[in-house]
Amino acid sequence: MSNVLRAVRGMNDILPADSPLWRYFERTVRGWLDLYGYSEVRTPILEHTGLFKRAIGEVTDIVEKEMYTFVDELNGESLTLRPEGTASCVRAAIEHNLLFEGGKRLWYAGPMFRHERPQKGRYRQFHQVGIEALGYAGPDLDIEHLLMTARLWRLLGLADHIRLEINSLGGADARARHREKLIAYFQAHEAELDEDAKRRLHTNPLRILDTKNPAMQTLVEAAPQLMDELDDSARTHFAAVQQGLDDAGIPYRVNPRLVRGLDYYNLTVFEWVTDRLGSQGTVCAGGRYDGLVAQLGGKPAPACGYAMGVERLLVMMQEAGLTPAVPAPDVYLVNVGEAAKRFAPEVAETLRDAGLKVLLHGGGGSFKSQMKKADASGARHAIIVGDDEAAVGEVAIKPLRLAGEQQRVALTRAAELLKG
Ligand code: ATP
Ligand code: MG
């Protein structure tokens, strides 16, 4: 048996070869969020289990089978690694009274945890960027969210590969009427239901529509539609959202089967989907959740939001050939000799004072082998320090990418020459 330690299954290391893409994505997202005036919140990765049960719903895939829940042996509390960000974000807004002076536009980003079967685009630790607008009844905010996501796909170069599907889940009355019809429909087809569906028939029949079981798709396709139950105000809201999309020239498809896997949604729901990731085709999803703030103990406040799966977007960016270059240092600092080795840190710090990125050669070795590393580093210049230079406070600058002579200068002048 091997005793090599490995990461937990479905949880990935992000290695130096991948981090430039992550950083590029994160920079783009931050800039994009600033354009829309959203503020960041950072909540703990662990929450009390009850928060997710109440927010997401007891009879959902996430709560029933995907949560990392454990008892903290030290005090007996049941804790859960967050499977999504909305519950924590709303909890924090209530706990810190963020809505006291009206609506708040918030965002968060970070790892989420779900015990799913790992495959491309589906992991047990994955990352989301999530956006929440708390305290706005819409539909203007619903439209803002769709427009802003469309802009992000353009910024990331993915606009041609992602399309929008929308639906309305109506209000509580519509869902209650629909629920009765669904139960009757599925009861009439009980023999075709899988175990999950049978169990959910009376607890949460809407979730049956969200099944990933291919054998159930035909049955689900023909099920009564929530859309048919919508009252006038829900229809008006949905029409306004569609109008907003039309005005902005954003194509979309109304998908009456779109129900989302979490219980907190009402009215507008949407998914941005791609054909490029197989059954992991949803890259961003969300909608309105007007009841959640009150459900979690806050003063009632309407809200809407969405979350995107970072890994899925990054796979798409990679496949589209959008891989940013690994950033190279400005300077690779070669140092040969005892006095040179002592002088080198001072050289490096002086150049860094001037804002230059300096890779200081570590571990000794011959001049030749150090120069090889300098070349491979991608640096524009090597700075070479030998004992002679060290003795008089000078350095030799050698261009690595452009033609040019090596020149020896006082350390005090080096930065200015390198930047010039
Ligand atoms: P799916 O139907 O693919 O399971 P979901 O409806 O469970 O997705 P949400 O809870 O809406 O997903 O999360 C928002 C986004 O987070 C998804 O659209 C997806 O891009 C991403 N996501 C969800 N679960 C995972 C996972 N296990 N691994 C990677 N990304 C995920
Ligand atoms: Mg899921």
Coordinates of C-alpha atoms and ligand atoms in Angstrom, one line a residue:
M1 CA 0.0 0.0 0.0
S2 CA 1.3 3.4 -0.9
N3 CA 1.6 5.9 1.9
V4 CA 1.7 8.9 -0.3
L5 CA -0.8 11.4 1.0
R6 CA -3.4 12.7 -1.4
A7 CA -6.0 15.5 -1.4
V8 CA -9.6 14.5 -0.6
R9 CA -11.4 13.1 -3.6
G10 CA -13.2 15.8 -5.6
M11 CA -11.1 18.6 -4.0
N12 CA -8.5 20.2 -6.2
D13 CA -5.2 21.9 -5.8
I14 CA -4.9 25.0 -7.9
L15 CA -1.3 24.8 -9.0
P16 CA 1.1 27.5 -10.4
A17 CA 0.2 26.6 -14.0
D18 CA -3.5 27.2 -13.3
S19 CA -3.3 30.2 -11.0
P20 CA -2.7 32.9 -13.8
L21 CA -6.1 31.9 -15.2
W22 CA -7.8 32.1 -11.8
R23 CA -6.2 35.5 -11.1
Y24 CA -7.2 36.8 -14.5
F25 CA -10.8 35.6 -13.9
E26 CA -10.8 37.1 -10.4
R27 CA -9.4 40.4 -11.5
T28 CA -12.0 40.6 -14.3
V29 CA -14.8 39.8 -12.0
R30 CA -13.8 42.4 -9.4
G31 CA -13.6 45.1 -12.0
W32 CA -17.0 44.0 -13.4
L33 CA -18.6 44.1 -10.0
D34 CA -17.2 47.6 -9.4
L35 CA -18.9 48.7 -12.6
Y36 CA -22.2 47.8 -11.0
G37 CA -21.6 49.1 -7.5
Y38 CA -21.7 45.8 -5.6
S39 CA -19.9 45.4 -2.2
E40 CA -18.1 42.3 -1.1
V41 CA -19.0 40.3 2.0
R42 CA -16.9 37.4 3.3
T43 CA -18.7 35.0 5.5
P44 CA -17.3 31.9 7.4
I45 CA -17.0 28.7 5.5
L46 CA -18.7 26.8 8.4
E47 CA -22.3 27.6 9.5
H48 CA -24.8 26.0 11.8
T49 CA -26.5 23.2 9.9
G50 CA -29.9 24.6 10.6
L51 CA -29.2 27.6 8.4
F52 CA -28.9 25.5 5.2
K53 CA -31.8 23.3 6.1
R54 CA -34.0 26.3 6.6
A55 CA -32.8 28.2 3.6
I56 CA -32.3 25.6 0.9
G57 CA -35.1 23.2 2.1
E58 CA -35.0 19.9 3.8
V59 CA -36.2 17.9 0.8
T60 CA -33.6 19.0 -1.8
D61 CA -30.6 17.2 -3.3
I62 CA -28.2 19.5 -1.5
V63 CA -29.6 19.0 2.0
E64 CA -30.6 15.4 1.6
K65 CA -27.4 14.1 0.1
E66 CA -24.7 16.6 -0.6
M67 CA -23.8 18.4 2.6
Y68 CA -20.7 17.9 4.6
T69 CA -22.3 18.0 8.1
F70 CA -20.5 16.9 11.2
V71 CA -20.8 17.3 15.0
D72 CA -18.1 19.6 16.5
E73 CA -16.9 17.1 19.2
L74 CA -15.8 20.0 21.4
N75 CA -19.2 21.4 22.0
G76 CA -21.7 19.1 20.4
E77 CA -22.9 21.6 17.7
S78 CA -23.9 20.4 14.3
L79 CA -21.9 22.3 11.7
T80 CA -21.9 22.2 7.9
L81 CA -19.4 23.3 5.3
R82 CA -21.3 25.8 3.2
P83 CA -22.8 24.2 0.1
E84 CA -23.7 27.6 -1.4
G85 CA -23.4 31.3 -0.5
T86 CA -26.9 32.8 -0.4
A87 CA -27.9 31.5 3.0
S88 CA -24.8 32.8 4.7
C89 CA -25.0 36.1 2.9
V90 CA -28.6 36.6 4.0
R91 CA -27.8 35.5 7.5
A92 CA -25.0 38.0 7.7
A93 CA -27.2 40.8 6.4
I94 CA -29.8 40.1 9.0
E95 CA -27.3 39.6 11.8
H96 CA -25.6 42.9 11.1
N97 CA -28.7 44.8 10.2
L98 CA -27.3 45.7 6.8
L99 CA -30.7 46.5 5.3
F100 CA -31.6 49.2 7.9
E101 CA -31.3 52.0 5.4
G102 CA -32.7 50.2 2.4
G103 CA -31.5 47.9 -0.3
K104 CA -28.0 46.4 -0.5
R105 CA -26.1 45.1 -3.5
L106 CA -23.6 42.4 -2.3
W107 CA -21.3 39.8 -3.7
Y108 CA -19.2 37.0 -2.3
A109 CA -16.7 34.5 -3.8
G110 CA -15.1 31.4 -2.4
P111 CA -15.1 27.6 -2.0
M112 CA -18.4 25.7 -1.6
F113 CA -18.7 22.0 -0.6
R114 CA -21.0 19.4 -1.9
H115 CA -20.6 15.6 -1.7
E116 CA -21.3 14.8 -5.3
R117 CA -19.8 12.3 -7.7
P118 CA -16.7 14.0 -9.0
Q119 CA -16.4 14.5 -12.8
K120 CA -15.4 17.2 -15.2
G121 CA -17.1 20.4 -14.0
R122 CA -18.4 18.8 -10.8
Y123 CA -16.3 18.7 -7.7
R124 CA -16.7 18.3 -4.0
Q125 CA -14.9 21.6 -3.3
F126 CA -15.7 24.1 -6.0
H127 CA -15.8 27.8 -6.2
Q128 CA -18.7 30.2 -6.8
V129 CA -19.0 34.0 -7.3
G130 CA -22.4 35.0 -6.1
I131 CA -24.3 38.2 -6.3
E132 CA -27.2 39.2 -4.1
A133 CA -29.5 42.3 -4.2
L134 CA -31.3 42.4 -0.9
G135 CA -34.3 44.7 -0.3
Y136 CA -35.4 45.3 -4.0
A137 CA -38.7 44.0 -5.3
G138 CA -37.8 44.2 -8.9
P139 CA -38.2 43.6 -11.8
D140 CA -35.5 46.2 -12.4
L141 CA -33.0 44.3 -10.3
D142 CA -33.8 41.0 -12.1
I143 CA -33.0 42.8 -15.3
E144 CA -29.8 44.3 -13.9
H145 CA -28.7 40.8 -13.0
L146 CA -29.3 39.5 -16.4
L147 CA -27.6 42.4 -18.1
M148 CA -24.6 42.2 -15.8
T149 CA -24.1 38.5 -16.4
A150 CA -24.3 39.1 -20.2
R151 CA -21.6 41.7 -19.8
L152 CA -19.4 39.3 -17.9
W153 CA -19.6 36.7 -20.6
R154 CA -18.5 39.4 -23.1
L155 CA -15.6 40.4 -20.8
L156 CA -14.5 36.8 -20.4
G157 CA -14.8 36.1 -24.1
L158 CA -17.5 33.5 -23.6
A159 CA -20.6 35.3 -25.0
D160 CA -20.8 33.1 -28.0
H161 CA -20.9 29.9 -26.0
I162 CA -23.4 30.6 -23.3
R163 CA -27.2 31.1 -23.6
L164 CA -29.9 32.3 -21.3
E165 CA -33.0 30.3 -20.1
I166 CA -35.6 32.0 -17.9
N167 CA -38.8 31.0 -16.2
S168 CA -41.1 32.3 -13.5
L169 CA -42.0 30.3 -10.4
G170 CA -44.8 32.7 -9.6
G171 CA -45.9 33.4 -6.0
A172 CA -46.8 31.0 -3.2
D173 CA -50.4 30.6 -4.3
A174 CA -49.4 29.5 -7.8
R175 CA -46.9 27.1 -6.4
A176 CA -49.6 25.6 -4.0
R177 CA -52.0 25.1 -6.9
H178 CA -49.3 23.6 -9.1
R179 CA -48.2 21.3 -6.3
E180 CA -51.7 19.8 -6.1
K181 CA -51.7 19.2 -9.8
L182 CA -48.2 17.7 -9.7
I183 CA -49.0 15.3 -7.0
A184 CA -52.1 14.1 -8.8
Y185 CA -50.1 13.8 -12.1
F186 CA -47.2 11.9 -10.5
Q187 CA -49.6 9.7 -8.5
A188 CA -51.2 8.7 -11.7
H189 CA -47.8 7.6 -13.0
E190 CA -46.5 6.2 -9.7
A191 CA -45.0 3.1 -11.4
E192 CA -42.6 5.3 -13.4
L193 CA -41.2 7.2 -10.4
D194 CA -37.7 6.4 -9.1
E195 CA -37.0 6.1 -5.4
D196 CA -36.2 9.8 -4.9
A197 CA -39.4 10.9 -6.7
K198 CA -41.5 8.5 -4.7
R199 CA -40.1 9.8 -1.5
R200 CA -40.6 13.5 -2.6
L201 CA -44.1 13.0 -4.0
H202 CA -45.8 14.3 -0.9
T203 CA -43.0 16.4 0.7
N204 CA -41.6 18.3 -2.3
P205 CA -43.1 17.3 -5.7
L206 CA -41.6 20.4 -7.4
R207 CA -38.1 18.8 -6.8
I208 CA -39.1 15.8 -8.9
L209 CA -39.0 18.2 -11.9
D210 CA -35.4 18.9 -11.1
T211 CA -34.4 15.3 -11.4
K212 CA -31.2 14.3 -13.3
N213 CA -32.4 10.8 -13.9
P214 CA -32.7 10.3 -17.7
A215 CA -35.3 7.6 -17.3
M216 CA -37.7 10.2 -15.7
Q217 CA -37.3 12.9 -18.4
T218 CA -40.3 12.0 -20.5
L219 CA -42.5 11.9 -17.5
V220 CA -41.2 15.2 -16.3
E221 CA -41.6 16.8 -19.7
A222 CA -45.3 16.1 -19.8
A223 CA -46.0 17.3 -16.2
P224 CA -48.3 20.2 -15.4
Q225 CA -46.5 23.5 -15.8
L226 CA -46.2 26.1 -13.1
M227 CA -46.4 28.8 -15.8
D228 CA -50.1 28.0 -16.3
E229 CA -50.8 28.8 -12.6
L230 CA -49.2 32.3 -12.5
D231 CA -51.4 35.1 -11.3
D232 CA -51.5 38.6 -12.9
S233 CA -48.9 40.2 -10.8
A234 CA -46.4 37.3 -11.5
R235 CA -47.2 37.5 -15.2
T236 CA -46.6 41.3 -15.2
H237 CA -43.3 40.9 -13.4
F238 CA -42.2 38.2 -15.8
A239 CA -43.3 40.3 -18.8
A240 CA -41.2 43.2 -17.5
V241 CA -38.2 41.0 -17.2
Q242 CA -38.6 39.8 -20.8
Q243 CA -39.1 43.4 -21.9
G244 CA -35.9 44.4 -20.3
L245 CA -34.0 41.6 -22.1
D246 CA -35.6 42.6 -25.4
D247 CA -34.7 46.2 -24.9
A248 CA -31.1 45.2 -24.2
G249 CA -31.0 42.9 -27.1
I250 CA -30.2 39.8 -25.0
P251 CA -31.5 36.6 -26.5
Y252 CA -33.2 34.1 -24.2
R253 CA -35.5 31.2 -24.1
V254 CA -38.4 30.7 -21.8
N255 CA -38.0 27.3 -20.3
P256 CA -41.1 26.3 -18.3
R257 CA -39.2 23.2 -17.0
L258 CA -36.6 25.4 -15.2
V259 CA -37.4 25.0 -11.5
R260 CA -33.9 25.2 -9.8
G261 CA -32.8 22.8 -7.1
L262 CA -33.3 25.1 -4.0
D263 CA -36.6 25.8 -2.3
Y264 CA -36.1 29.5 -1.7
Y265 CA -36.9 30.8 -5.3
N266 CA -40.0 32.5 -6.5
L267 CA -40.9 34.6 -9.6
T268 CA -38.0 35.0 -11.9
V269 CA -35.5 32.1 -12.2
F270 CA -32.7 31.8 -14.7
E271 CA -29.8 29.7 -15.9
W272 CA -27.0 30.5 -18.2
V273 CA -26.1 27.2 -20.0
T274 CA -23.6 25.9 -22.4
D275 CA -23.4 22.8 -24.6
R276 CA -19.7 22.5 -24.0
L277 CA -19.7 20.8 -20.6
G278 CA -21.9 17.8 -21.1
S279 CA -24.4 17.4 -18.2
Q280 CA -22.5 20.1 -16.3
G281 CA -23.9 22.6 -18.6
T282 CA -25.2 25.3 -16.2
V283 CA -22.5 27.8 -15.5
C284 CA -24.6 30.4 -13.7
A285 CA -28.0 30.3 -12.0
G286 CA -30.2 32.2 -9.8
G287 CA -33.4 34.2 -9.5
R288 CA -35.7 35.9 -7.0
Y289 CA -36.1 34.7 -3.5
D290 CA -38.4 37.2 -1.9
G291 CA -39.3 35.0 1.1
L292 CA -35.9 34.1 2.3
V293 CA -35.0 37.1 4.5
A294 CA -38.1 36.6 6.6
Q295 CA -37.7 32.9 6.6
L296 CA -34.3 33.3 8.2
G297 CA -35.8 35.6 10.8
G298 CA -35.2 39.0 9.3
K299 CA -37.7 41.8 8.7
P300 CA -39.3 40.8 5.4
A301 CA -37.4 42.1 2.4
P302 CA -37.6 41.0 -1.3
A303 CA -34.3 39.8 -2.8
C304 CA -32.7 38.3 -5.9
G305 CA -29.4 36.9 -6.8
Y306 CA -27.4 34.3 -8.6
A307 CA -24.2 32.3 -8.4
M308 CA -21.7 31.1 -11.1
G309 CA -19.5 28.1 -11.0
V310 CA -16.0 29.3 -11.4
E311 CA -14.4 25.9 -12.5
R312 CA -17.0 25.5 -15.2
L313 CA -16.3 29.0 -16.6
L314 CA -12.5 28.4 -16.4
V315 CA -12.8 25.1 -18.4
M316 CA -14.7 27.0 -21.0
M317 CA -12.1 29.8 -21.1
Q318 CA -9.3 27.2 -21.5
E319 CA -11.2 25.4 -24.2
A320 CA -11.7 28.7 -26.1
G321 CA -7.9 29.2 -25.9
L322 CA -8.1 32.1 -23.4
T323 CA -5.2 31.3 -21.3
P324 CA -3.3 34.3 -19.9
A325 CA 0.5 34.1 -20.0
V326 CA 2.3 33.1 -16.8
P327 CA 3.6 36.4 -15.5
A328 CA 7.4 36.8 -15.9
P329 CA 9.7 38.7 -13.5
D330 CA 11.3 41.9 -14.7
V331 CA 14.7 40.8 -13.4
Y332 CA 16.5 37.5 -12.7
L333 CA 19.3 38.1 -10.2
V334 CA 22.3 36.0 -10.8
N335 CA 24.9 36.0 -8.0
V336 CA 28.2 34.1 -8.0
G337 CA 30.7 34.2 -5.1
E338 CA 30.5 34.7 -1.4
A339 CA 30.5 38.5 -1.3
A340 CA 28.0 38.5 -4.2
K341 CA 25.7 36.2 -2.3
R342 CA 25.7 38.6 0.6
F343 CA 25.2 41.7 -1.6
A344 CA 22.4 40.1 -3.7
P345 CA 19.5 40.6 -1.2
E346 CA 20.3 44.3 -1.0
V347 CA 20.3 44.5 -4.8
A348 CA 17.0 42.7 -5.0
E349 CA 15.3 44.8 -2.3
T350 CA 16.6 48.1 -3.9
L351 CA 15.1 47.1 -7.2
R352 CA 11.8 46.0 -5.5
D353 CA 11.7 49.4 -3.8
A354 CA 11.4 50.8 -7.4
G355 CA 8.5 48.4 -8.1
L356 CA 10.5 45.9 -10.2
K357 CA 9.6 42.2 -9.9
V358 CA 12.8 40.5 -9.0
L359 CA 13.5 36.7 -8.9
L360 CA 16.6 36.2 -6.8
H361 CA 18.5 33.1 -7.8
G362 CA 18.5 30.7 -4.9
G363 CA 20.7 27.7 -4.1
G364 CA 24.1 28.8 -5.7
G365 CA 25.5 27.0 -8.7
S366 CA 27.7 28.0 -11.6
F367 CA 27.3 31.2 -13.6
K368 CA 26.3 29.1 -16.6
S369 CA 23.6 27.2 -14.8
Q370 CA 22.2 30.4 -13.2
M371 CA 22.1 32.1 -16.6
K372 CA 20.1 29.2 -17.9
K373 CA 17.5 29.7 -15.2
A374 CA 17.5 33.4 -15.9
D375 CA 16.6 32.7 -19.6
A376 CA 14.0 30.2 -18.7
S377 CA 12.3 32.6 -16.2
G378 CA 11.1 34.8 -19.0
A379 CA 12.7 37.9 -17.3
R380 CA 13.6 40.8 -19.6
H381 CA 16.9 41.3 -17.9
A382 CA 19.4 39.4 -15.9
I383 CA 21.3 41.3 -13.3
I384 CA 24.7 39.7 -12.6
V385 CA 26.5 40.2 -9.4
G386 CA 30.0 38.8 -8.8
D387 CA 32.4 39.5 -6.0
D388 CA 34.0 42.3 -8.0
E389 CA 30.7 44.1 -8.4
A390 CA 29.8 43.5 -4.8
A391 CA 33.1 45.1 -3.6
V392 CA 32.2 48.4 -5.3
G393 CA 28.4 48.4 -5.0
E394 CA 27.7 47.8 -8.7
V395 CA 25.7 45.4 -10.8
A396 CA 25.9 44.2 -14.4
I397 CA 22.7 44.5 -16.4
K398 CA 22.2 42.0 -19.3
P399 CA 19.2 42.2 -21.6
L400 CA 17.7 38.8 -22.2
R401 CA 14.9 39.4 -24.7
L402 CA 16.2 42.3 -26.8
A403 CA 19.6 42.9 -28.4
G404 CA 21.9 45.1 -26.4
E405 CA 25.2 45.1 -24.6
Q406 CA 25.8 44.1 -21.0
Q407 CA 26.5 47.2 -18.9
R408 CA 27.9 47.7 -15.5
V409 CA 26.3 50.5 -13.3
A410 CA 26.1 51.6 -9.7
L411 CA 23.2 49.8 -7.9
T412 CA 21.7 53.2 -7.2
R413 CA 21.2 53.8 -10.9
A414 CA 20.1 50.3 -11.9
A415 CA 16.4 50.7 -11.4
E416 CA 16.2 53.8 -13.5
L417 CA 18.0 52.1 -16.3
L418 CA 15.9 49.0 -16.1
K419 CA 12.7 51.0 -16.2
G420 CA 13.8 53.4 -18.9
Ligands
ATP1 P1 -26.2 21.3 -11.1 O1 -27.6 21.2 -11.7 O2 -25.1 21.3 -12.2 O3 -26.0 20.3 -10.0 P2 -27.0 23.2 -9.2 O4 -28.3 23.6 -9.6 O5 -26.8 22.2 -8.1 O6 -26.1 22.7 -10.5 P3 -26.5 25.8 -8.0 O7 -26.7 25.4 -6.6 O8 -27.4 26.6 -8.7 O9 -26.1 24.5 -8.9 O10 -25.0 26.5 -8.1 C1 -24.7 27.5 -9.0 C2 -23.6 27.1 -9.9 O11 -22.5 26.5 -9.2 C3 -24.0 26.0 -10.9 O12 -24.7 26.5 -12.0 C4 -22.7 25.4 -11.3 O13 -22.1 26.2 -12.3 C5 -21.9 25.5 -10.0 N1 -21.8 24.3 -9.3 C6 -22.8 23.7 -8.6 N2 -22.4 22.5 -8.0 C7 -21.1 22.3 -8.5 C8 -20.1 21.3 -8.3 N3 -20.4 20.3 -7.5 N4 -18.9 21.5 -8.9 C9 -18.7 22.5 -9.7 N5 -19.6 23.5 -9.9 C10 -20.8 23.4 -9.3
MG2 MG -26.4 20.2 -8.0

